[in-house]
Coordinates of C-alpha atoms in Angstrom, one line a residue:
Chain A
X16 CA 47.4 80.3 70.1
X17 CA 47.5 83.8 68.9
X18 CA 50.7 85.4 68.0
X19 CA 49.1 88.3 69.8
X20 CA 48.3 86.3 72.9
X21 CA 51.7 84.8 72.9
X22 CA 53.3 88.4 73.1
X23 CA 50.8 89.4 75.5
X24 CA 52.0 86.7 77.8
X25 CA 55.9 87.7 77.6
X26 CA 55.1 91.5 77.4
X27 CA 53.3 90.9 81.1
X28 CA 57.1 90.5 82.1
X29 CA 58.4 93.4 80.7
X30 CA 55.9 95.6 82.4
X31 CA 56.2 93.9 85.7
X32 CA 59.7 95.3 85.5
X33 CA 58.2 98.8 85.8
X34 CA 56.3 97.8 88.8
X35 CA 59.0 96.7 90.6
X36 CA 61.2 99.5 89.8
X37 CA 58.4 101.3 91.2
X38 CA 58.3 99.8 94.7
X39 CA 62.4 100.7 95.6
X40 CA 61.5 104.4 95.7
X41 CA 64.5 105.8 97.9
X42 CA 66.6 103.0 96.0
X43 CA 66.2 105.0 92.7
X44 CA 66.9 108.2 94.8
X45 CA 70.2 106.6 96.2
X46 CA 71.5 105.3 92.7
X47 CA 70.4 108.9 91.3
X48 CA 72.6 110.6 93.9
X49 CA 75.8 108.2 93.6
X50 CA 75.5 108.7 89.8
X51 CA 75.3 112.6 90.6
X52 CA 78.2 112.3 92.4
X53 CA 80.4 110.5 89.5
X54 CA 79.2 113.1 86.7
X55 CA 80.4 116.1 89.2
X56 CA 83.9 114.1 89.9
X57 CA 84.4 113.0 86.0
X58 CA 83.5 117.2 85.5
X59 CA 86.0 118.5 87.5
X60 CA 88.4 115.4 86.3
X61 CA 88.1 116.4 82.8
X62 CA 88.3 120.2 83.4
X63 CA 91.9 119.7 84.7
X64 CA 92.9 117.6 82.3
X65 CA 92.3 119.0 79.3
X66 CA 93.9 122.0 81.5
X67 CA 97.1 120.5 80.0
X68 CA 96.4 119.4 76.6
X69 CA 93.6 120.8 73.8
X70 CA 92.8 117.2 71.9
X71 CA 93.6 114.2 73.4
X72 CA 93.3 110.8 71.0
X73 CA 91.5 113.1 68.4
X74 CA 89.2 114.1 71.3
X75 CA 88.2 117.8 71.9
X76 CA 87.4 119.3 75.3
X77 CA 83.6 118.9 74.3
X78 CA 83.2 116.0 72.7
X79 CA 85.2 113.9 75.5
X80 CA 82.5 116.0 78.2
X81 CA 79.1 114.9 75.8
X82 CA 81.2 111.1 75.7
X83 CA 81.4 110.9 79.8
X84 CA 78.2 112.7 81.0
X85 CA 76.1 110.6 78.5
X86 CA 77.9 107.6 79.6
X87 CA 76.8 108.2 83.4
X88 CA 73.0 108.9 82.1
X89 CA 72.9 105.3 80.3
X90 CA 75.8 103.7 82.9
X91 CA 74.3 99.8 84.4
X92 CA 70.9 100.6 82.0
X93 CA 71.9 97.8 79.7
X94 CA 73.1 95.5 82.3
X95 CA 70.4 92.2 82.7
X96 CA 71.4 90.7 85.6
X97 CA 71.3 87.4 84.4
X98 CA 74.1 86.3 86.6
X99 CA 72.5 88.1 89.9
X100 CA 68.8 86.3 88.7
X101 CA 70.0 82.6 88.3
X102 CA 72.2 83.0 91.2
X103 CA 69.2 83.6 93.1
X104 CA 66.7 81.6 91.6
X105 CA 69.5 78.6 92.1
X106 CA 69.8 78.9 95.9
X107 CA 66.2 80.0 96.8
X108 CA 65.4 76.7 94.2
X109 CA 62.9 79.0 92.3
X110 CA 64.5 78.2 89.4
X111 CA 62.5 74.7 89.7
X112 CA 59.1 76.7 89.2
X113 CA 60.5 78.9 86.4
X114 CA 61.4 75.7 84.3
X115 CA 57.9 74.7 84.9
X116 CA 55.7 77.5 83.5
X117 CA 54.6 76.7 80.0
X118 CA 56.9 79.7 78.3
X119 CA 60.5 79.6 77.0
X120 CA 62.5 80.4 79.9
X121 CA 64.8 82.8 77.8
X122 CA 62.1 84.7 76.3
X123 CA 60.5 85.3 79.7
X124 CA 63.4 87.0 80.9
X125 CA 64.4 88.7 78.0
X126 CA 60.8 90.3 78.0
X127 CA 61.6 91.3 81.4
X128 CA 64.9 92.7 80.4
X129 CA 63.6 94.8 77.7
X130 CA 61.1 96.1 80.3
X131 CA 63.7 97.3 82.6
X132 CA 65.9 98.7 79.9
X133 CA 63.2 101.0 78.8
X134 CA 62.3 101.6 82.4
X135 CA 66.2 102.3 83.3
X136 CA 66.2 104.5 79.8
X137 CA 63.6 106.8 81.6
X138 CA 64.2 106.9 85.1
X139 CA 67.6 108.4 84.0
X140 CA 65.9 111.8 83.0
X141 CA 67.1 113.8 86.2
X142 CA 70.5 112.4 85.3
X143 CA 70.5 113.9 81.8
X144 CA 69.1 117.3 83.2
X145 CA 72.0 117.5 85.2
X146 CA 74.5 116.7 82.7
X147 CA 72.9 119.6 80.7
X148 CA 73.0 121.5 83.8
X149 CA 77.4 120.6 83.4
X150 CA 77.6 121.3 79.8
X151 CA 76.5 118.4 77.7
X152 CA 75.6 119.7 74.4
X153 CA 73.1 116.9 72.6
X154 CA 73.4 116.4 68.8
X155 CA 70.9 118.0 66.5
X156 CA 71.1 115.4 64.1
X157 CA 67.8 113.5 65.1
X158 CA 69.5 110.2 63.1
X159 CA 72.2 110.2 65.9
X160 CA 69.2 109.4 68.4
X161 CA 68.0 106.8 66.4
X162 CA 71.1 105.4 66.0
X163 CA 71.9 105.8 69.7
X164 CA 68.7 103.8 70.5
X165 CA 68.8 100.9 68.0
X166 CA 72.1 100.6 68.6
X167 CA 71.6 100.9 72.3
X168 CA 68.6 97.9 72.2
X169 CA 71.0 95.7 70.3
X170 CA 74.0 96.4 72.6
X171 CA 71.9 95.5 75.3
X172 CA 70.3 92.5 74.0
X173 CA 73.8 91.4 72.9
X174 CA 75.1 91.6 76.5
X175 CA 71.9 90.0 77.6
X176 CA 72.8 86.2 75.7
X177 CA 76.4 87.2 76.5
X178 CA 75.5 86.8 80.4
X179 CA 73.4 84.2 79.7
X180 CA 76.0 82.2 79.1
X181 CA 77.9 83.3 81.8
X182 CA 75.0 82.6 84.0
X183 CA 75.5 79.0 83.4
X184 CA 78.3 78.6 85.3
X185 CA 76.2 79.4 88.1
X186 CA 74.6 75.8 87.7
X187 CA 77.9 73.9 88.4
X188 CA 79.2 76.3 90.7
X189 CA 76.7 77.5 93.1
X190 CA 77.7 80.6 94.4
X191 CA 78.1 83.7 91.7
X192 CA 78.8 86.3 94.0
X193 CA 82.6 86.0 93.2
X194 CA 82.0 86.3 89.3
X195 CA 79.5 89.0 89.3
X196 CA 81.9 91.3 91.0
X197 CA 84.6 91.0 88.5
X198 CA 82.0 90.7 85.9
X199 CA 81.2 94.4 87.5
X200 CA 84.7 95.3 87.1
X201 CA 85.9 94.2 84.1
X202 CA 82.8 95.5 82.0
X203 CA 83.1 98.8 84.3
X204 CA 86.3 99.7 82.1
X205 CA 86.1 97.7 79.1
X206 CA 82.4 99.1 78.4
X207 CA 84.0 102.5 78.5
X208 CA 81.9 103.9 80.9
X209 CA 84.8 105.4 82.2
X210 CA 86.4 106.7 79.2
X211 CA 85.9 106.2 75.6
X212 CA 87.8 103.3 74.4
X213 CA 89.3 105.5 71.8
X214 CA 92.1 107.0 74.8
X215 CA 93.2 103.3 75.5
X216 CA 96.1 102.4 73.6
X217 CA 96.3 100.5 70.4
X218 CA 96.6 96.9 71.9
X219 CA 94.3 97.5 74.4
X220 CA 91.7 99.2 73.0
X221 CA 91.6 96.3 70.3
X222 CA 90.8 93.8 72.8
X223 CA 87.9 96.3 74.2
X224 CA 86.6 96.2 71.2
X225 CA 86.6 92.4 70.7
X226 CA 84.6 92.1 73.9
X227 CA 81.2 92.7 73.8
X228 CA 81.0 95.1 76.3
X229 CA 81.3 98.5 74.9
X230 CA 78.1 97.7 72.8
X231 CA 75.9 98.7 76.2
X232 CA 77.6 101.8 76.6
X233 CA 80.3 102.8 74.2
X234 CA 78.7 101.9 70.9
X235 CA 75.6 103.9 71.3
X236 CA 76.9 106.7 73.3
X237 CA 79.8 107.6 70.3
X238 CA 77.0 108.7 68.2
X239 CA 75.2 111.0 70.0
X240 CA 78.7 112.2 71.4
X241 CA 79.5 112.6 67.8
X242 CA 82.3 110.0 67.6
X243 CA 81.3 107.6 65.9
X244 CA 79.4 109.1 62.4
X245 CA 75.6 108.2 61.2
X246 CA 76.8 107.2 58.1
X247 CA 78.6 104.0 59.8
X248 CA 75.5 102.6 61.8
X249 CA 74.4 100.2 59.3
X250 CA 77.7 98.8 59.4
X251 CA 77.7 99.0 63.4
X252 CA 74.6 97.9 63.7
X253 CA 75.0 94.8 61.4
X254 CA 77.8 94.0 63.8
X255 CA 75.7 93.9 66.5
X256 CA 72.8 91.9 64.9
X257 CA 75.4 89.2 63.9
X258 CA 77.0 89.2 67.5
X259 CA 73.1 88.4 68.4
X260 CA 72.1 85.7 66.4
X261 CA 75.4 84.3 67.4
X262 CA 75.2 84.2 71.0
X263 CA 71.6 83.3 71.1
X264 CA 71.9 80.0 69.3
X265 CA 75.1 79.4 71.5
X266 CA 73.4 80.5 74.9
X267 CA 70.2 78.4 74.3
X268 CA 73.2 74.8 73.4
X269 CA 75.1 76.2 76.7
X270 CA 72.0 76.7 78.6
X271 CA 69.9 73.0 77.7
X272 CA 73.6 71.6 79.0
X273 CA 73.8 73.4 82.4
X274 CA 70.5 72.9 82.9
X275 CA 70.8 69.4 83.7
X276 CA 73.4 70.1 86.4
X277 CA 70.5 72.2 88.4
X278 CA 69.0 68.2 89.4
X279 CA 72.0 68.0 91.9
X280 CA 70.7 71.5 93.2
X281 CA 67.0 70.9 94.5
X282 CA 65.3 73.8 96.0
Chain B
X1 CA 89.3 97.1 127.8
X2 CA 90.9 94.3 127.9
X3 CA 87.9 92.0 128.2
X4 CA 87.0 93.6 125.3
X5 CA 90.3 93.0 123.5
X6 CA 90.1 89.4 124.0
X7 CA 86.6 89.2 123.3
X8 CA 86.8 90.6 120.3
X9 CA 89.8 87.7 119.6
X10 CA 87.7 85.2 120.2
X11 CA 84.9 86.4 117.6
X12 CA 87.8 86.6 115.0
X13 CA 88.8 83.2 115.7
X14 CA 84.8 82.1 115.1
X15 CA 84.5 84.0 112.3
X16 CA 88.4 82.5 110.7
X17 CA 86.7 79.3 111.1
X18 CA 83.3 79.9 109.4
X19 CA 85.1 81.7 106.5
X20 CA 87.8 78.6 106.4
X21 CA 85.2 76.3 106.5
X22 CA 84.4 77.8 102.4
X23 CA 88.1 78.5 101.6
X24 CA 86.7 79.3 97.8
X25 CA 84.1 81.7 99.2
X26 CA 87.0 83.3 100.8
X27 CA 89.4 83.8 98.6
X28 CA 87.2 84.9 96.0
X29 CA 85.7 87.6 98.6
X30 CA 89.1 89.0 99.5
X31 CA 89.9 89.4 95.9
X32 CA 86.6 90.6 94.5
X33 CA 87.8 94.0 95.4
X34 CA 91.2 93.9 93.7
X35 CA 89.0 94.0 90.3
X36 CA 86.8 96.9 91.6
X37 CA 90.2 99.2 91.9
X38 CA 91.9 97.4 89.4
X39 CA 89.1 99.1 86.8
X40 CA 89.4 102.9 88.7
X41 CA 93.3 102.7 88.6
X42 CA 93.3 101.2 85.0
X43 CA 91.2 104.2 83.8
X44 CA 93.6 107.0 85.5
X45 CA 96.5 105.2 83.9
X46 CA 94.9 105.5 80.6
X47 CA 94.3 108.9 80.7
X48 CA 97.6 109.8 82.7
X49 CA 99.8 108.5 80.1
X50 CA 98.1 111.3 77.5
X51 CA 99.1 114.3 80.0
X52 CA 102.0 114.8 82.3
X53 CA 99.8 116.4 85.6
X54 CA 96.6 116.5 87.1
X55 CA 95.7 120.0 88.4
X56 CA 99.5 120.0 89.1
X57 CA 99.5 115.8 90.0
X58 CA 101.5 113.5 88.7
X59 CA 100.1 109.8 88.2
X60 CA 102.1 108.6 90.8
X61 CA 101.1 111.1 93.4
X62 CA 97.7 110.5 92.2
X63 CA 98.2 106.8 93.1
X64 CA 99.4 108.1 96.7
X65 CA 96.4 109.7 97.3
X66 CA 94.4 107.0 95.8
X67 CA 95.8 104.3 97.8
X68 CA 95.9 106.1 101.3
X69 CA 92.0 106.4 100.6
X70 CA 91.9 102.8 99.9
X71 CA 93.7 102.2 103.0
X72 CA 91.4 103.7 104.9
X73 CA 88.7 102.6 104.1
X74 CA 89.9 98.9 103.8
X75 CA 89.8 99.7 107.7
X76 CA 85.9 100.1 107.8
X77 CA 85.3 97.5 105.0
X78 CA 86.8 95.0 107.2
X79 CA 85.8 95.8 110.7
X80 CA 82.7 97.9 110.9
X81 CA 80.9 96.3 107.6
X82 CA 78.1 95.2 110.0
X83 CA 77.0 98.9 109.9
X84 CA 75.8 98.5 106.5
X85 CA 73.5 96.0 107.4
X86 CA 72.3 96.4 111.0
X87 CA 68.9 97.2 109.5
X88 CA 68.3 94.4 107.3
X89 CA 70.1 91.4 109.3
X90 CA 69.6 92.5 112.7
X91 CA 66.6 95.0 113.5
X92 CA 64.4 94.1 110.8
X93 CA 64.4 90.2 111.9
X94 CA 64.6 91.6 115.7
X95 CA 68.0 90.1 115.8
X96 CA 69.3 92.9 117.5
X97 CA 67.8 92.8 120.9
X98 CA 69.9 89.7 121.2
X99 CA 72.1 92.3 121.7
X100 CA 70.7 94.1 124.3
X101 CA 70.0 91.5 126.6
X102 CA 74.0 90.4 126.7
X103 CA 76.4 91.4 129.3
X104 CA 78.6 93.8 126.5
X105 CA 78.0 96.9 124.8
X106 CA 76.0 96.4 122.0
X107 CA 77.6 98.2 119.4
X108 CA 81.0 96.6 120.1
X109 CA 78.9 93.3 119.8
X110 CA 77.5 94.7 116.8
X111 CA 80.7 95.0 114.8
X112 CA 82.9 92.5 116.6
X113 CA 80.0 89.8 114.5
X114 CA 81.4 90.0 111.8
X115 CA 84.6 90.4 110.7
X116 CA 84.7 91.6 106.4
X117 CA 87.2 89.6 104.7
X118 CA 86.3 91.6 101.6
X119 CA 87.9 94.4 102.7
X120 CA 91.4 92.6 102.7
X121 CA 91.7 93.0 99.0
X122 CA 91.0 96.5 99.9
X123 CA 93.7 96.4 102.5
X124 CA 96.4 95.0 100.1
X125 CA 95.7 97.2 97.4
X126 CA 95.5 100.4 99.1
X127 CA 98.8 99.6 100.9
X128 CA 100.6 98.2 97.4
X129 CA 99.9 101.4 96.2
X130 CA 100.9 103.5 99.1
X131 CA 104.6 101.4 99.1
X132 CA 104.9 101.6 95.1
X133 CA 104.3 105.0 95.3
X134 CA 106.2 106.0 97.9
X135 CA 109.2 104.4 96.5
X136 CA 108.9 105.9 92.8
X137 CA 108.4 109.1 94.5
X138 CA 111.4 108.8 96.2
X139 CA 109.8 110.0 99.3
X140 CA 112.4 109.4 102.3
X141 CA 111.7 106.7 104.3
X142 CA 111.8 108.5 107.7
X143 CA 110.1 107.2 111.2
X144 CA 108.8 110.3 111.3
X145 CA 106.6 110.0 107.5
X146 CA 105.8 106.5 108.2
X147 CA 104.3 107.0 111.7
X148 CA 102.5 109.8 110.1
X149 CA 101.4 107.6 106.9
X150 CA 100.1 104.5 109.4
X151 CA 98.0 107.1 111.5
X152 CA 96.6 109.0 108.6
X153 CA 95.4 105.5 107.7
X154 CA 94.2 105.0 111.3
X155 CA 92.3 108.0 111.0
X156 CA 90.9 108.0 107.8
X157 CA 89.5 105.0 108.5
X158 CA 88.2 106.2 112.1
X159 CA 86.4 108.9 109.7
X160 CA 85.1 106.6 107.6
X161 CA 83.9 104.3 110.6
X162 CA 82.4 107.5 112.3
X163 CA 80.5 108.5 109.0
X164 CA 78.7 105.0 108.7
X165 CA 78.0 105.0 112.4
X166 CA 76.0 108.2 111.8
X167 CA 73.9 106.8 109.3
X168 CA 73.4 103.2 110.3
X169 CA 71.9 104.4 113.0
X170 CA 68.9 105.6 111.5
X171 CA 68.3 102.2 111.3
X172 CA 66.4 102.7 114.4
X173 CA 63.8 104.6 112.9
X174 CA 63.5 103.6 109.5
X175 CA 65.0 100.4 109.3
X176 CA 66.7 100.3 106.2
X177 CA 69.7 102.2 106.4
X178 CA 71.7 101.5 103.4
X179 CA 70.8 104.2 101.1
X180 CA 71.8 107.1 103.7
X181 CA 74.7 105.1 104.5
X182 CA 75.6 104.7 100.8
X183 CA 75.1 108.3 100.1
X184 CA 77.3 109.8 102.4
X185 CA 79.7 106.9 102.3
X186 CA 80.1 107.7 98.3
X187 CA 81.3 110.8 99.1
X188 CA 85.1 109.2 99.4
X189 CA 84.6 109.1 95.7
X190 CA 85.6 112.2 95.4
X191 CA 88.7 112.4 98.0
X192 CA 90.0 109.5 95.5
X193 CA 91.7 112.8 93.8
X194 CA 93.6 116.0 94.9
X195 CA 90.7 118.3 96.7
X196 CA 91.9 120.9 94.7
X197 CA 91.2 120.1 91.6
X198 CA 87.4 120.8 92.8
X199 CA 85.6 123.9 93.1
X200 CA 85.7 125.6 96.5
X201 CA 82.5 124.4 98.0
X202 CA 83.7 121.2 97.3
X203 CA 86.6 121.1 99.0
X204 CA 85.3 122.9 102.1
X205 CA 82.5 120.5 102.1
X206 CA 84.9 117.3 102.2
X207 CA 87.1 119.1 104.6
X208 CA 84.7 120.2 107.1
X209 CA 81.4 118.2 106.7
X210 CA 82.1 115.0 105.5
X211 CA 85.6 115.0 106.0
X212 CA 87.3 112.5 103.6
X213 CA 89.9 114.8 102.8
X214 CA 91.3 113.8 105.6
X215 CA 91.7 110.3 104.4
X216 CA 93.4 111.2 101.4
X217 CA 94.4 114.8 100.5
X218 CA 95.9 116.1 103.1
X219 CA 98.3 113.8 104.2
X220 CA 99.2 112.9 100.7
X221 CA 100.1 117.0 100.6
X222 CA 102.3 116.5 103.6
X223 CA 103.9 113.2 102.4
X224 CA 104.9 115.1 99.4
X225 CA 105.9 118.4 100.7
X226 CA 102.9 120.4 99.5
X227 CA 102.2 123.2 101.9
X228 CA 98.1 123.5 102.4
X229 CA 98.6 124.6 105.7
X230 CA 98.1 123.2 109.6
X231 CA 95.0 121.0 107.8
X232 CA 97.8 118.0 107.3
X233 CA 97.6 117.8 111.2
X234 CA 94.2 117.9 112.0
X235 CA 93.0 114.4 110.7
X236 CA 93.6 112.3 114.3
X237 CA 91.6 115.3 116.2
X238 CA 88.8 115.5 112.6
X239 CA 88.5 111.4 113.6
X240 CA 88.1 111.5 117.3
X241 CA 85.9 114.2 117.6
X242 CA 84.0 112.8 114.4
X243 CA 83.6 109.1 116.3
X244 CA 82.6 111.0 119.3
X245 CA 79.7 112.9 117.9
X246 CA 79.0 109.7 116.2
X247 CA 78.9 107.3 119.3
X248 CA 76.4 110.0 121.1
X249 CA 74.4 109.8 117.9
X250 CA 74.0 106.2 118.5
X251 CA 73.5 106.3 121.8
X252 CA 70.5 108.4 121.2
X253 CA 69.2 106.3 118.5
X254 CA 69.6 103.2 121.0
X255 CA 67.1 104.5 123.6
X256 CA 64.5 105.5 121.1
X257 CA 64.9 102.2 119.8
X258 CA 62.1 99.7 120.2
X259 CA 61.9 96.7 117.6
X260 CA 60.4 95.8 115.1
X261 CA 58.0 93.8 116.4
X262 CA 59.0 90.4 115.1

């Protein structure tokens, strides 16, 4: 087979992810508001705080407002789910039918992945007009975009064998609902979506950055807030590229073991 | 009303014995939330510890504020959580006009199915919070504040009942109600800090329109001496009126309601 045929086959995935997107209209709508409604809290949030103080952890007024507002544009954008997905395909038994079709399981979702990032990426538009709309100024720099987006497809793909893995408990345990939720939380704070890790103190704010988390949201967001410099992303980016290669050899070993735990399953 | 009362008993003890058939299920439901506010209240304490006041707010009258809102709405979380999916689980499948053909009021049926145990976490937290707070604030403990404290919970979460009654009930129509519901309902967001801290319209809009202020802000100001006026009163009045209008609503909805068709 073609290597081109072979892609073809995976990239079918990624665009179905468009499709779908495309069929929860007043879904996107009701995300678009609730995200609306954070930026205009975290606005007001920040205007009183830095009522009291003119830098706080190194942090100007502005820079902190770029960090937050661009935070809510990418926020859940680099999430993939995997958790929610075999959770499903577990108890409806689809995952039975998955198995069977004569592509690698992983690559079929990460296709699909990389199909809604890029679809999630876009459909945030509105969201960045508005936090222009509240005072976002954007870099000029057109490296700190690039930056932002390789380091962005990284993060994401990082966080994508990190939940793999974490999916896998879903074969032993059945029932996910309980996990994803404090999944939610704990990447909710430690991703710095919230705030930028660089305001938690020392200890904690180590152990942020030892969890892969922040790579969907804080890593790429600090350059185009101008936090962390261009000069550093090879460095960050090798980072990332090593967390990777890592986790995907480890997810596919942690995956082939589960997998034979799905037999006491059935469909 | 007392039918009802011991009705509604005997769907609790039902639903205690589905949920203690999956003690795991459970316990992880009624603690899923704890992480959810753990992450919010985390955040504030990060940032509170770099300045001494928010818009004139210290961290731990923030947490009053944050945890009566919690309170509240720990109240609709755990008994009026079928609102959220009356479209989906019962008009979509044509559930509901199982409902209409019993001998009790179908909305009471409605949210007397299914007690939330999700929202216990909610519960716990929100009052933690309220207690911790209280006490570091040194706020006395008079009958007077606490009756005050347990019915601004009552009523916030009567507001917060009333709101998702409104917009559940366009279920009738269009069927899937969530998004309306969620888009008023994540208005609280913003009565998890002081109302004034927001721009006028803001303010006026969560005082007046969808009033979670009441939940939150105002009698936080009372607790803690802050004078914004006769407002701190008006929350039980704000609820009942609120459920009222609400309950019409609903009413209306009911009679134009005529299945799905399946």
């Amino acid at each position: 087979m073609t290597l081109r045929r072979l892609l073809s086959r995976y990239t079918g995935f990624s665009g179905m992810a468009a499709k779908e997107f495309l069929a929860y209209n007043i879904w996107f709508w009701m995300n678009l508001f609730t995200s609306a409604v954070a930026m205009t809290i975290f606005v007001f949030f920040w205007k009183a705080i830095y009522a009291q103080a003119d830098q706080i952890a190194g942090l100007g007024f502005q820079q902190t407002l770029n960090y937050v507002l661009l935070a809510q544009v990418i926020a859940g954008v680099g999430e993939s789910g995997i958790l929610w997905t075999f959770g499903y395909q577990l108890r409806e038994g689809r995952i039975a039918l998955e198995l069977l079709r004569p592509l690698d399981f992983q690559g079929m979702l990460y296709a699909f992945s990389v199909g809604n990032w890029l679809t999630g990426l876009l459909s945030r538009t509105p969201l960045l007009l508005l936090a222009l709309l509240y005072g976002l100024q954007p870099p000029a720099d057109p490296l700190a975009y690039a930056c932002f987006a390789v380091s962005f497809f990284l993060g994401a793909s990082v966080m994508f064998f990190f939940e793999w893995m974490l999916g896998c408990f879903a074969f032993y345990t059945t029932e996910v609902w309980g996990l994803g939720v404090t999944l939610f939380a704990i990447q909710l704070f430690f991703s710095g979506t919230l705030i930028p890790l660089d305001m938690m103190p020392e200890g904690l704010r180590l152990f942020a950055q030892i969890l892969p988390f922040h790579q969907i949201v804080y890593t790429p967001v600090s350059f185009l807030a101008g936090i962390t410099p261009v000069s550093q992303a090879p460095q960050v980016f090798l980072g990332q590229v090593a967390w990777i290669v890592g986790l995907a050899v480890a997810s596919r070993w942690v995956f082939s073991r589960a997998v034979r735990a799905v037999t006491v399953q059935g469909g | 009303m007392a039918r009802y009362a011991s009705l509604y008993g005997l769907f609790l003890l039902q639903r205690f014995k589905v949920l203690l058939e999956y003690r795991l299920n459970f316990l992880i439901g009624a603690s899923s939330t704890v992480f959810v506010q753990a992450a919010g209240i985390a955040t504030l304490w990060v940032v509170m510890r770099q300045v001494p006041s928010l818009n004139g707010w210290s961290f731990d009258e923030l947490l009053l504020v944050y945890g009566l809102l919690t309170a509240s709405r720990s109240i609709e979380h755990m008994f009026a959580d079928n609102l959220w999916t009356i479209g989906r689980q019962y008009i979509r499948s044509g559930g509901f006009d199982r409902f209409l053909v019993r001998p009790i009021d179908p909305l009471f049926h409605l949210l007397a199915d299914r007690f939330n145990h999700d929202g216990i976490g909610n519960f716990v937290i929100g009052t933690l919070l309220v207690v911790s707070a209280w006490a570091s604030l040194g706020i006395p403990l008079l009958p007077l504040y606490v009756l005050y404290a347990v019915l601004a919970v009552l009523s916030g979460g009567a507001i917060f009942i009333a709101l998702n009654l409104l917009t559940a009930t366009t279920a009738f129509w269009i069927v899937e109600s969530v998004p309306v519901t969620r888009a008023v309902h994540e208005m609280h967001e913003f009565a998890k800090y002081p109302l004034s801290m927001y721009h006028k319209g803001i303010q006026a809009a969560l005082t007046w329109l969808i009033p979670y202020g009441f939940a939150s802000f105002y009698p936080a100001s009372y607790l803690l001496g802050r004078d914004v006026g006769w407002l701190v009163w008006a929350g039980p009045a704000v609820a009942l009126v609120l459920l009222l209008v609400a309950y019409r609503f609903w009413l209306f909805g009911l009679r134009h309601y005529s299945g799905t068709g399946s």
